[in-house]
């Protein structure tokens, strides 16, 4: 530091000779500080660094340096109080505020102006000092803001539309949004032309789909009109609990509340048919992701689960295709419990909200029917039991309290009670049907008819575009090929086999998945696997409700899911390895091609699921059905035609004697037998006893039937009337 006045911060030489003797003593300058301290003070405005007399302290623009205002107590306090001087000079913010206070500068300026006006001799010097003093005052006034000009401009707050656009944009590119949209798009393409003429065609055939279209329409209609009559449907008149004669698809009742009439029923069925495929893909994808698979591996699991070749033979059974709730519920429950196959149990990831959601989805899946839902219910019960045992065993081994939480326990209890409650409410009508119609219960002989041999696991249905034609001979060797062609896909077999050797799953998990595949295959064979003595028969005899499942081959659904998880592990390991290789290569030009190669398994699984499913046109309802008063009987009556009648009855839901389901009530058998001679006195009296008021005889269906001769016979002697309405004859009893 250049020698000068101590503590002033102004660099100038020390005056010599006379100048030194006349300079102001340091003790009388308020800016003087003890040695070792500095005073924050602006530089001198005149910039004079040459020797000469000490300038008037008043010219520095600070009142503290004005000799006229010095008094002994203040000087003594300011200069001799070392702690205060040290605090004032060593604390930078305080020193700045003490010397640059604009209020004090204003006071000094007023005193200086008065001195200048009273002393003309000082006018020249005063004028020289005005400029520097004014500059100092301006600098001091804007001191706190001097650096704001160099600060970055504040980021403008975007308008509400921009913020909303960002939120929507993030939502649209989220993984689950893309997965959902991809599943929907793939479902439309893979089920095409289902949505080409959705009001007039049905996939596979128009028998069982007509029945299921009526089921959705009836549940939606009656829950709005008279919920107490839900199980007493308008078909199979006058039977009780007739809605429980087959799986009900009750979970689709909200869709049934939209629209009315046969055309809307067909449209509703086709929409739900496509959505069922999308949900199955999304559910299996979510399960694989939760267990630890990568995106491409999870996509392979989702596509293979939904579009396995064997499911093409089930295109006419919406209750079988509506299986997406199974993997989706399992994924939600696993996420809520913080568990994955790849990472094990992670207590910090527990969330009871996902547990509630998982149990709700499981209950909804059960409401779609017991054909798929009952094995799912027993699987959940077994999984809960095994998980509880393993949890307590692990706790006993470690000797520590493994975190689980009361909230999670409460969610499991409440969710399990909800699931069980839905199951019991759904089961009660079916038990009533079994009580009223004991012959409706299956026997081991019935199960044997639909039990597939081992060759069914490598045989594709005729609807498979890739393998259908090639496997025609193999299908002919099967006793009932619609339920025995159980090929899940040769590509899926290969990927699952690779997953046993090369996978992200641990070895014990791979072995458990393999065991699950073999066990479910054995159960799917029914009585064909050592007569089912150790597999299907014990379930049939001891598990409540299992005897109602007549088609063991549909357990192939679980085999397909487990094979998909094995394949997902292999594909994920492949994609991870490719990512590592492309990151290490310099230059990385093969990287994009290698990453595209990881999509090949997904492409092959998708191609193997291509179909040639027919979409026949639904028969048009006869005009006579619109004006006929119920209860009514439509002739001819048989299993296939009665399913059309059920669909036609969605126009107003009149009571009809006709009906088609998994079994035929004996009373309907009697009606069909007696009415073969209609119109005659015996059949008329019998129908009147049942309460039937109208009989509709379809001319287009009487060829080669007993009614072909009697359709034009006179009826005046029977006490009934006859009327031609379109292509039908209406008899009013």
Short mmCIF file of N, CA, C and O in Angstrom, two decimals, residues 271-394:
data_model
loop_
_atom_site.label_atom_id
_atom_site.label_comp_id
_atom_site.label_asym_id
_atom_site.label_seq_id
_atom_site.Cartn_x
_atom_site.Cartn_y
_atom_site.Cartn_z
N UNK A 271 -66.12 -52.95 -29.76
CA UNK A 271 -65.23 -52.00 -29.08
C UNK A 271 -64.56 -52.67 -27.89
O UNK A 271 -63.34 -52.55 -27.69
N UNK A 272 -65.33 -53.39 -27.09
CA UNK A 272 -64.76 -54.06 -25.93
C UNK A 272 -63.82 -55.19 -26.35
O UNK A 272 -62.84 -55.49 -25.65
N UNK A 273 -64.09 -55.80 -27.49
CA UNK A 273 -63.20 -56.84 -28.03
C UNK A 273 -61.82 -56.27 -28.30
O UNK A 273 -60.79 -56.86 -27.93
N UNK A 274 -61.77 -55.10 -28.92
CA UNK A 274 -60.48 -54.46 -29.22
C UNK A 274 -59.82 -53.97 -27.93
O UNK A 274 -58.61 -54.15 -27.72
N UNK A 275 -60.59 -53.35 -27.05
CA UNK A 275 -60.03 -52.84 -25.80
C UNK A 275 -59.50 -53.97 -24.91
O UNK A 275 -58.53 -53.78 -24.17
N UNK A 276 -60.14 -55.14 -24.97
CA UNK A 276 -59.65 -56.27 -24.17
C UNK A 276 -58.24 -56.66 -24.61
O UNK A 276 -57.39 -56.99 -23.77
N UNK A 277 -57.98 -56.65 -25.92
CA UNK A 277 -56.63 -56.94 -26.41
C UNK A 277 -55.63 -55.88 -25.94
O UNK A 277 -54.51 -56.20 -25.54
N UNK A 278 -56.04 -54.61 -26.00
CA UNK A 278 -55.14 -53.54 -25.57
C UNK A 278 -54.82 -53.64 -24.09
O UNK A 278 -53.67 -53.47 -23.68
N UNK A 279 -55.83 -53.94 -23.27
CA UNK A 279 -55.59 -54.05 -21.83
C UNK A 279 -54.69 -55.23 -21.50
O UNK A 279 -53.84 -55.14 -20.60
N UNK A 280 -54.86 -56.34 -22.21
CA UNK A 280 -54.00 -57.50 -21.97
C UNK A 280 -52.54 -57.17 -22.28
O UNK A 280 -51.63 -57.54 -21.52
N UNK A 281 -52.31 -56.48 -23.39
CA UNK A 281 -50.94 -56.09 -23.74
C UNK A 281 -50.35 -55.14 -22.70
O UNK A 281 -49.21 -55.32 -22.24
N UNK A 282 -51.13 -54.13 -22.30
CA UNK A 282 -50.64 -53.16 -21.32
C UNK A 282 -50.41 -53.82 -19.97
O UNK A 282 -49.43 -53.51 -19.28
N UNK A 283 -51.31 -54.73 -19.57
CA UNK A 283 -51.16 -55.38 -18.27
C UNK A 283 -49.91 -56.24 -18.18
O UNK A 283 -49.17 -56.18 -17.20
N UNK A 284 -49.66 -57.05 -19.22
CA UNK A 284 -48.47 -57.89 -19.22
C UNK A 284 -47.21 -57.03 -19.31
O UNK A 284 -46.18 -57.36 -18.70
N UNK A 285 -47.27 -55.95 -20.07
CA UNK A 285 -46.13 -55.02 -20.14
C UNK A 285 -45.83 -54.44 -18.76
O UNK A 285 -44.67 -54.37 -18.32
N UNK A 286 -46.89 -54.00 -18.05
CA UNK A 286 -46.69 -53.41 -16.72
C UNK A 286 -46.12 -54.43 -15.75
O UNK A 286 -45.24 -54.09 -14.93
N UNK A 287 -46.58 -55.66 -15.82
CA UNK A 287 -46.06 -56.69 -14.91
C UNK A 287 -44.58 -56.95 -15.17
O UNK A 287 -43.77 -57.02 -14.24
N UNK A 288 -44.21 -57.09 -16.44
CA UNK A 288 -42.80 -57.34 -16.76
C UNK A 288 -41.92 -56.16 -16.34
O UNK A 288 -40.81 -56.35 -15.83
N UNK A 289 -42.40 -54.93 -16.54
CA UNK A 289 -41.62 -53.76 -16.13
C UNK A 289 -41.45 -53.71 -14.62
O UNK A 289 -40.38 -53.40 -14.11
N UNK A 290 -42.53 -54.01 -13.88
CA UNK A 290 -42.44 -53.99 -12.43
C UNK A 290 -41.48 -55.05 -11.91
O UNK A 290 -40.76 -54.82 -10.94
N UNK A 291 -41.43 -56.18 -12.58
CA UNK A 291 -40.54 -57.25 -12.13
C UNK A 291 -39.08 -56.96 -12.47
O UNK A 291 -38.19 -57.62 -11.94
N UNK A 292 -38.84 -55.99 -13.38
CA UNK A 292 -37.47 -55.59 -13.65
C UNK A 292 -37.03 -55.70 -15.09
O UNK A 292 -35.86 -55.49 -15.38
N UNK A 293 -37.94 -56.01 -16.01
CA UNK A 293 -37.57 -56.13 -17.43
C UNK A 293 -37.44 -54.75 -18.05
O UNK A 293 -38.03 -53.77 -17.58
N UNK A 294 -36.66 -54.67 -19.13
CA UNK A 294 -36.55 -53.44 -19.89
C UNK A 294 -37.77 -53.20 -20.75
O UNK A 294 -38.68 -54.04 -20.83
N UNK A 295 -37.79 -52.07 -21.44
CA UNK A 295 -38.97 -51.72 -22.22
C UNK A 295 -39.22 -52.70 -23.36
O UNK A 295 -40.36 -53.14 -23.57
N UNK A 296 -38.19 -53.05 -24.10
CA UNK A 296 -38.39 -53.96 -25.23
C UNK A 296 -38.74 -55.35 -24.72
O UNK A 296 -39.63 -56.03 -25.26
N UNK A 297 -38.08 -55.80 -23.67
CA UNK A 297 -38.41 -57.10 -23.10
C UNK A 297 -39.83 -57.14 -22.58
O UNK A 297 -40.56 -58.13 -22.77
N UNK A 298 -40.28 -56.06 -21.93
CA UNK A 298 -41.66 -56.00 -21.44
C UNK A 298 -42.65 -55.98 -22.60
O UNK A 298 -43.74 -56.57 -22.52
N UNK A 299 -42.29 -55.31 -23.69
CA UNK A 299 -43.17 -55.30 -24.87
C UNK A 299 -43.30 -56.70 -25.45
O UNK A 299 -44.38 -57.10 -25.90
N UNK A 300 -42.22 -57.47 -25.46
CA UNK A 300 -42.29 -58.86 -25.93
C UNK A 300 -43.24 -59.66 -25.05
O UNK A 300 -44.07 -60.44 -25.55
N UNK A 301 -43.15 -59.47 -23.74
CA UNK A 301 -44.06 -60.19 -22.83
C UNK A 301 -45.50 -59.79 -23.08
O UNK A 301 -46.40 -60.65 -23.10
N UNK A 302 -45.77 -58.50 -23.29
CA UNK A 302 -47.13 -58.03 -23.52
C UNK A 302 -47.73 -58.55 -24.81
O UNK A 302 -48.88 -59.02 -24.85
N UNK A 303 -46.96 -58.48 -25.88
CA UNK A 303 -47.48 -58.92 -27.19
C UNK A 303 -47.66 -60.43 -27.21
O UNK A 303 -48.66 -60.95 -27.73
N UNK A 304 -46.69 -61.17 -26.69
CA UNK A 304 -46.80 -62.63 -26.70
C UNK A 304 -47.95 -63.12 -25.83
O UNK A 304 -48.59 -64.13 -26.14
N UNK A 305 -48.25 -62.41 -24.75
CA UNK A 305 -49.35 -62.79 -23.88
C UNK A 305 -50.70 -62.57 -24.56
O UNK A 305 -51.63 -63.36 -24.38
N UNK A 306 -50.81 -61.50 -25.33
CA UNK A 306 -52.10 -61.13 -25.93
C UNK A 306 -52.36 -61.82 -27.25
O UNK A 306 -53.49 -62.24 -27.53
N UNK A 307 -51.34 -61.96 -28.07
CA UNK A 307 -51.53 -62.45 -29.44
C UNK A 307 -50.88 -63.81 -29.65
O UNK A 307 -50.42 -64.12 -30.76
N UNK A 308 -50.84 -64.61 -28.61
CA UNK A 308 -50.36 -65.99 -28.76
C UNK A 308 -51.27 -66.73 -29.74
O UNK A 308 -52.50 -66.55 -29.70
N UNK A 309 -50.73 -67.55 -30.63
CA UNK A 309 -51.57 -68.22 -31.64
C UNK A 309 -52.74 -69.00 -31.05
O UNK A 309 -53.83 -69.03 -31.64
N UNK A 310 -52.58 -69.64 -29.89
CA UNK A 310 -53.67 -70.45 -29.36
C UNK A 310 -54.90 -69.60 -29.01
O UNK A 310 -56.04 -70.09 -29.05
N UNK A 311 -54.69 -68.32 -28.68
CA UNK A 311 -55.82 -67.46 -28.34
C UNK A 311 -56.65 -67.09 -29.56
O UNK A 311 -57.79 -66.62 -29.40
N UNK A 312 -56.13 -67.30 -30.75
CA UNK A 312 -56.91 -67.00 -31.95
C UNK A 312 -58.13 -67.91 -32.05
O UNK A 312 -59.16 -67.52 -32.62
N UNK A 313 -58.04 -69.11 -31.51
CA UNK A 313 -59.19 -70.00 -31.50
C UNK A 313 -60.25 -69.55 -30.49
O UNK A 313 -61.38 -70.05 -30.53
N UNK A 314 -59.90 -68.63 -29.60
CA UNK A 314 -60.83 -68.13 -28.59
C UNK A 314 -61.39 -66.76 -28.97
O UNK A 314 -61.97 -66.07 -28.12
N UNK A 315 -61.28 -66.38 -30.23
CA UNK A 315 -61.73 -65.06 -30.65
C UNK A 315 -63.23 -64.86 -30.43
O UNK A 315 -63.69 -63.72 -30.33
N UNK A 316 -64.00 -65.94 -30.38
CA UNK A 316 -65.43 -65.83 -30.14
C UNK A 316 -65.80 -65.87 -28.67
O UNK A 316 -67.00 -65.86 -28.35
N UNK A 317 -64.81 -65.90 -27.77
CA UNK A 317 -65.06 -65.98 -26.33
C UNK A 317 -64.45 -64.76 -25.65
O UNK A 317 -63.29 -64.79 -25.22
N UNK A 318 -65.23 -63.71 -25.55
CA UNK A 318 -64.71 -62.47 -24.98
C UNK A 318 -64.33 -62.64 -23.52
O UNK A 318 -63.39 -61.99 -23.04
N UNK A 319 -65.01 -63.54 -22.81
CA UNK A 319 -64.66 -63.73 -21.40
C UNK A 319 -63.30 -64.38 -21.24
O UNK A 319 -62.67 -64.25 -20.18
N UNK A 320 -62.81 -65.08 -22.26
CA UNK A 320 -61.46 -65.65 -22.21
C UNK A 320 -60.43 -64.59 -22.61
O UNK A 320 -59.34 -64.50 -22.01
N UNK A 321 -60.76 -63.79 -23.61
CA UNK A 321 -59.83 -62.75 -24.06
C UNK A 321 -59.73 -61.60 -23.07
O UNK A 321 -58.75 -60.86 -23.08
N UNK A 322 -60.72 -61.44 -22.22
CA UNK A 322 -60.71 -60.35 -21.23
C UNK A 322 -59.88 -60.78 -20.02
O UNK A 322 -60.40 -61.00 -18.93
N UNK A 323 -58.59 -60.90 -20.23
CA UNK A 323 -57.69 -61.38 -19.18
C UNK A 323 -56.64 -60.36 -18.78
O UNK A 323 -55.74 -60.67 -18.01
N UNK A 324 -56.73 -59.13 -19.28
CA UNK A 324 -55.71 -58.13 -18.98
C UNK A 324 -55.68 -57.71 -17.53
O UNK A 324 -54.65 -57.23 -17.05
N UNK A 325 -56.79 -57.89 -16.82
CA UNK A 325 -56.79 -57.52 -15.41
C UNK A 325 -55.89 -58.40 -14.56
O UNK A 325 -55.47 -57.98 -13.47
N UNK A 326 -55.58 -59.61 -15.03
CA UNK A 326 -54.73 -60.52 -14.25
C UNK A 326 -53.31 -59.97 -14.10
O UNK A 326 -52.85 -59.72 -12.99
N UNK A 327 -52.58 -59.75 -15.21
CA UNK A 327 -51.21 -59.21 -15.02
C UNK A 327 -51.21 -57.79 -14.50
O UNK A 327 -50.28 -57.40 -13.77
N UNK A 328 -52.23 -56.99 -14.85
CA UNK A 328 -52.25 -55.61 -14.36
C UNK A 328 -52.42 -55.56 -12.85
O UNK A 328 -51.74 -54.80 -12.16
N UNK A 329 -53.31 -56.39 -12.31
CA UNK A 329 -53.49 -56.43 -10.86
C UNK A 329 -52.23 -56.93 -10.17
O UNK A 329 -51.83 -56.40 -9.12
N UNK A 330 -51.58 -57.94 -10.74
CA UNK A 330 -50.34 -58.45 -10.14
C UNK A 330 -49.25 -57.38 -10.16
O UNK A 330 -48.48 -57.25 -9.20
N UNK A 331 -49.18 -56.60 -11.24
CA UNK A 331 -48.19 -55.53 -11.31
C UNK A 331 -48.45 -54.47 -10.25
O UNK A 331 -47.52 -53.98 -9.58
N UNK A 332 -49.71 -54.09 -10.06
CA UNK A 332 -50.04 -53.08 -9.06
C UNK A 332 -49.76 -53.58 -7.65
O UNK A 332 -49.23 -52.83 -6.81
N UNK A 333 -50.11 -54.82 -7.38
CA UNK A 333 -49.86 -55.36 -6.05
C UNK A 333 -48.36 -55.45 -5.77
O UNK A 333 -47.89 -55.14 -4.66
N UNK A 334 -47.59 -55.89 -6.77
CA UNK A 334 -46.14 -55.97 -6.59
C UNK A 334 -45.54 -54.59 -6.36
O UNK A 334 -44.66 -54.41 -5.50
N UNK A 335 -46.01 -53.60 -7.10
CA UNK A 335 -45.48 -52.25 -6.92
C UNK A 335 -45.86 -51.69 -5.54
O UNK A 335 -45.04 -51.04 -4.88
N UNK A 336 -47.09 -51.92 -5.14
CA UNK A 336 -47.51 -51.42 -3.83
C UNK A 336 -46.73 -52.02 -2.69
O UNK A 336 -46.51 -51.38 -1.66
N UNK A 337 -46.28 -53.28 -2.85
CA UNK A 337 -45.51 -53.94 -1.80
C UNK A 337 -44.00 -53.73 -1.97
O UNK A 337 -43.22 -54.29 -1.19
N UNK A 338 -43.61 -52.95 -2.98
CA UNK A 338 -42.19 -52.67 -3.16
C UNK A 338 -41.37 -53.88 -3.55
O UNK A 338 -40.21 -54.00 -3.16
N UNK A 339 -41.97 -54.78 -4.34
CA UNK A 339 -41.28 -56.03 -4.68
C UNK A 339 -41.13 -56.16 -6.18
O UNK A 339 -42.03 -55.79 -6.95
N UNK A 340 -39.98 -56.66 -6.59
CA UNK A 340 -39.75 -56.98 -7.99
C UNK A 340 -38.88 -58.23 -8.06
O UNK A 340 -38.17 -58.57 -7.11
N UNK A 341 -38.95 -58.90 -9.20
CA UNK A 341 -38.19 -60.13 -9.36
C UNK A 341 -36.69 -59.84 -9.43
O UNK A 341 -35.87 -60.63 -8.95
N UNK A 342 -36.34 -58.73 -9.99
CA UNK A 342 -34.94 -58.40 -10.22
C UNK A 342 -34.26 -57.81 -8.98
O UNK A 342 -33.08 -58.04 -8.74
N UNK A 343 -35.03 -57.04 -8.18
CA UNK A 343 -34.43 -56.31 -7.06
C UNK A 343 -34.92 -56.80 -5.70
O UNK A 343 -34.43 -56.32 -4.68
N UNK A 344 -35.87 -57.70 -5.68
CA UNK A 344 -36.36 -58.22 -4.42
C UNK A 344 -37.25 -57.23 -3.69
O UNK A 344 -37.87 -56.35 -4.29
N UNK A 345 -37.31 -57.37 -2.38
CA UNK A 345 -38.18 -56.54 -1.54
C UNK A 345 -37.45 -55.26 -1.15
O UNK A 345 -36.38 -55.30 -0.55
N UNK A 346 -38.06 -54.13 -1.52
CA UNK A 346 -37.49 -52.83 -1.18
C UNK A 346 -38.53 -52.05 -0.37
O UNK A 346 -39.46 -51.46 -0.94
N UNK A 347 -38.40 -52.04 0.96
CA UNK A 347 -39.43 -51.42 1.80
C UNK A 347 -39.65 -49.94 1.51
O UNK A 347 -40.75 -49.44 1.73
N UNK A 348 -38.61 -49.24 1.04
CA UNK A 348 -38.76 -47.82 0.80
C UNK A 348 -39.68 -47.52 -0.37
O UNK A 348 -40.09 -46.38 -0.56
N UNK A 349 -40.02 -48.53 -1.16
CA UNK A 349 -40.88 -48.32 -2.32
C UNK A 349 -42.32 -48.78 -2.09
O UNK A 349 -43.09 -48.90 -3.02
N UNK A 350 -42.67 -49.05 -0.86
CA UNK A 350 -44.04 -49.46 -0.55
C UNK A 350 -45.00 -48.28 -0.75
O UNK A 350 -44.65 -47.13 -0.51
N UNK A 351 -46.21 -48.62 -1.20
CA UNK A 351 -47.23 -47.58 -1.38
C UNK A 351 -48.59 -48.25 -1.31
O UNK A 351 -48.95 -49.04 -2.19
N UNK A 352 -49.35 -47.93 -0.28
CA UNK A 352 -50.62 -48.61 -0.08
C UNK A 352 -51.64 -48.26 -1.15
O UNK A 352 -52.58 -49.03 -1.40
N UNK A 353 -51.50 -47.11 -1.82
CA UNK A 353 -52.42 -46.75 -2.88
C UNK A 353 -52.42 -47.75 -4.02
O UNK A 353 -53.47 -48.12 -4.57
N UNK A 354 -51.22 -48.22 -4.40
CA UNK A 354 -51.12 -49.23 -5.46
C UNK A 354 -51.71 -50.56 -5.01
O UNK A 354 -52.26 -51.32 -5.82
N UNK A 355 -51.64 -50.84 -3.72
CA UNK A 355 -52.23 -52.09 -3.22
C UNK A 355 -53.75 -52.05 -3.36
O UNK A 355 -54.38 -53.01 -3.82
N UNK A 356 -54.35 -50.92 -2.97
CA UNK A 356 -55.80 -50.78 -3.14
C UNK A 356 -56.18 -50.92 -4.62
O UNK A 356 -57.16 -51.59 -4.96
N UNK A 357 -55.42 -50.25 -5.48
CA UNK A 357 -55.72 -50.31 -6.92
C UNK A 357 -55.60 -51.74 -7.44
O UNK A 357 -56.41 -52.20 -8.26
N UNK A 358 -54.59 -52.47 -6.97
CA UNK A 358 -54.41 -53.85 -7.42
C UNK A 358 -55.57 -54.74 -7.02
O UNK A 358 -56.06 -55.55 -7.82
N UNK A 359 -56.04 -54.60 -5.79
CA UNK A 359 -57.18 -55.41 -5.35
C UNK A 359 -58.46 -55.03 -6.10
O UNK A 359 -59.30 -55.90 -6.40
N UNK A 360 -58.63 -53.75 -6.40
CA UNK A 360 -59.81 -53.33 -7.17
C UNK A 360 -59.80 -53.93 -8.57
O UNK A 360 -60.82 -54.42 -9.06
N UNK A 361 -58.65 -53.88 -9.23
CA UNK A 361 -58.55 -54.46 -10.57
C UNK A 361 -58.77 -55.97 -10.51
O UNK A 361 -59.42 -56.55 -11.40
N UNK A 362 -58.24 -56.62 -9.48
CA UNK A 362 -58.45 -58.06 -9.34
C UNK A 362 -59.93 -58.38 -9.16
O UNK A 362 -60.45 -59.35 -9.73
N UNK A 363 -60.63 -57.58 -8.35
CA UNK A 363 -62.07 -57.80 -8.16
C UNK A 363 -62.83 -57.57 -9.46
O UNK A 363 -63.78 -58.31 -9.79
N UNK A 364 -62.44 -56.55 -10.23
CA UNK A 364 -63.08 -56.32 -11.53
C UNK A 364 -62.84 -57.49 -12.48
O UNK A 364 -63.76 -57.92 -13.19
N UNK A 365 -61.63 -58.02 -12.48
CA UNK A 365 -61.34 -59.17 -13.34
C UNK A 365 -62.21 -60.36 -12.95
O UNK A 365 -62.73 -61.07 -13.81
N UNK A 366 -62.40 -60.57 -11.68
CA UNK A 366 -63.23 -61.68 -11.22
C UNK A 366 -64.68 -61.50 -11.66
O UNK A 366 -65.38 -62.48 -11.95
N UNK A 367 -65.14 -60.24 -11.73
CA UNK A 367 -66.53 -59.99 -12.12
C UNK A 367 -66.81 -60.28 -13.59
O UNK A 367 -67.96 -60.35 -13.99
N UNK A 368 -65.76 -60.45 -14.39
CA UNK A 368 -65.96 -60.77 -15.80
C UNK A 368 -66.30 -62.23 -16.02
O UNK A 368 -66.76 -62.59 -17.10
N UNK A 369 -66.07 -63.06 -15.04
CA UNK A 369 -66.43 -64.47 -15.19
C UNK A 369 -65.47 -65.36 -14.45
O UNK A 369 -64.29 -65.04 -14.28
N UNK A 370 -66.01 -66.52 -14.02
CA UNK A 370 -65.20 -67.47 -13.26
C UNK A 370 -64.36 -68.37 -14.16
O UNK A 370 -63.46 -69.05 -13.67
N UNK A 371 -64.65 -68.43 -15.44
CA UNK A 371 -63.86 -69.29 -16.32
C UNK A 371 -62.38 -68.93 -16.29
O UNK A 371 -61.52 -69.81 -16.30
N UNK A 372 -62.09 -67.63 -16.23
CA UNK A 372 -60.72 -67.13 -16.10
C UNK A 372 -60.45 -66.63 -14.69
O UNK A 372 -59.35 -66.73 -14.16
N UNK A 373 -61.49 -66.10 -14.04
CA UNK A 373 -61.31 -65.48 -12.74
C UNK A 373 -61.09 -66.45 -11.60
O UNK A 373 -60.38 -66.12 -10.64
N UNK A 374 -61.69 -67.65 -11.66
CA UNK A 374 -61.55 -68.58 -10.54
C UNK A 374 -60.11 -69.07 -10.36
O UNK A 374 -59.59 -69.04 -9.24
N UNK A 375 -59.41 -69.51 -11.41
CA UNK A 375 -57.99 -69.85 -11.22
C UNK A 375 -57.18 -68.65 -10.72
O UNK A 375 -56.25 -68.83 -9.91
N UNK A 376 -57.53 -67.46 -11.16
CA UNK A 376 -56.84 -66.27 -10.69
C UNK A 376 -57.06 -66.06 -9.20
O UNK A 376 -56.14 -65.70 -8.45
N UNK A 377 -58.29 -66.30 -8.74
CA UNK A 377 -58.59 -66.14 -7.31
C UNK A 377 -57.78 -67.13 -6.48
O UNK A 377 -57.22 -66.75 -5.43
N UNK A 378 -57.71 -68.37 -6.92
CA UNK A 378 -56.92 -69.35 -6.16
C UNK A 378 -55.43 -69.04 -6.24
O UNK A 378 -54.69 -69.28 -5.28
N UNK A 379 -54.97 -68.50 -7.34
CA UNK A 379 -53.56 -68.10 -7.43
C UNK A 379 -53.26 -66.99 -6.44
O UNK A 379 -52.22 -67.02 -5.75
N UNK A 380 -54.14 -65.99 -6.34
CA UNK A 380 -53.92 -64.90 -5.39
C UNK A 380 -53.91 -65.42 -3.96
O UNK A 380 -53.08 -65.01 -3.14
N UNK A 381 -54.84 -66.32 -3.66
CA UNK A 381 -54.88 -66.88 -2.30
C UNK A 381 -53.59 -67.62 -1.99
O UNK A 381 -53.01 -67.46 -0.90
N UNK A 382 -53.10 -68.42 -2.94
CA UNK A 382 -51.84 -69.12 -2.72
C UNK A 382 -50.66 -68.19 -2.61
O UNK A 382 -49.76 -68.39 -1.78
N UNK A 383 -50.65 -67.13 -3.44
CA UNK A 383 -49.54 -66.17 -3.40
C UNK A 383 -49.49 -65.44 -2.06
O UNK A 383 -48.42 -65.22 -1.49
N UNK A 384 -50.66 -65.06 -1.54
CA UNK A 384 -50.70 -64.38 -0.24
C UNK A 384 -50.19 -65.31 0.85
O UNK A 384 -49.41 -64.90 1.73
N UNK A 385 -50.59 -66.57 0.80
CA UNK A 385 -50.15 -67.53 1.82
C UNK A 385 -48.64 -67.74 1.76
O UNK A 385 -47.94 -67.70 2.78
N UNK A 386 -48.11 -67.95 0.56
CA UNK A 386 -46.66 -68.17 0.40
C UNK A 386 -45.88 -66.93 0.83
O UNK A 386 -44.85 -67.04 1.52
N UNK A 387 -46.35 -65.75 0.44
CA UNK A 387 -45.64 -64.53 0.80
C UNK A 387 -45.61 -64.33 2.32
O UNK A 387 -44.59 -63.92 2.89
N UNK A 388 -46.74 -64.63 2.98
CA UNK A 388 -46.77 -64.48 4.44
C UNK A 388 -45.81 -65.44 5.12
O UNK A 388 -45.09 -65.07 6.05
N UNK A 389 -45.77 -66.69 4.64
CA UNK A 389 -44.86 -67.68 5.23
C UNK A 389 -43.40 -67.25 5.04
O UNK A 389 -42.59 -67.29 5.98
N UNK A 390 -43.05 -66.85 3.82
CA UNK A 390 -41.67 -66.43 3.55
C UNK A 390 -41.30 -65.20 4.36
O UNK A 390 -40.16 -65.06 4.83
N UNK A 391 -42.25 -64.30 4.56
CA UNK A 391 -41.98 -63.09 5.33
C UNK A 391 -41.61 -63.43 6.77
O UNK A 391 -40.63 -62.93 7.32
N UNK A 392 -42.39 -64.31 7.38
CA UNK A 392 -42.12 -64.65 8.79
C UNK A 392 -40.89 -65.54 8.92
O UNK A 392 -40.15 -65.45 9.91
N UNK A 393 -40.64 -66.40 7.93
CA UNK A 393 -39.42 -67.21 7.98
C UNK A 393 -38.18 -66.32 7.90
O UNK A 393 -37.20 -66.51 8.64
N UNK A 394 -38.23 -65.35 7.02
CA UNK A 394 -37.10 -64.43 6.90
C UNK A 394 -36.92 -63.62 8.18
O UNK A 394 -35.79 -63.35 8.61
#
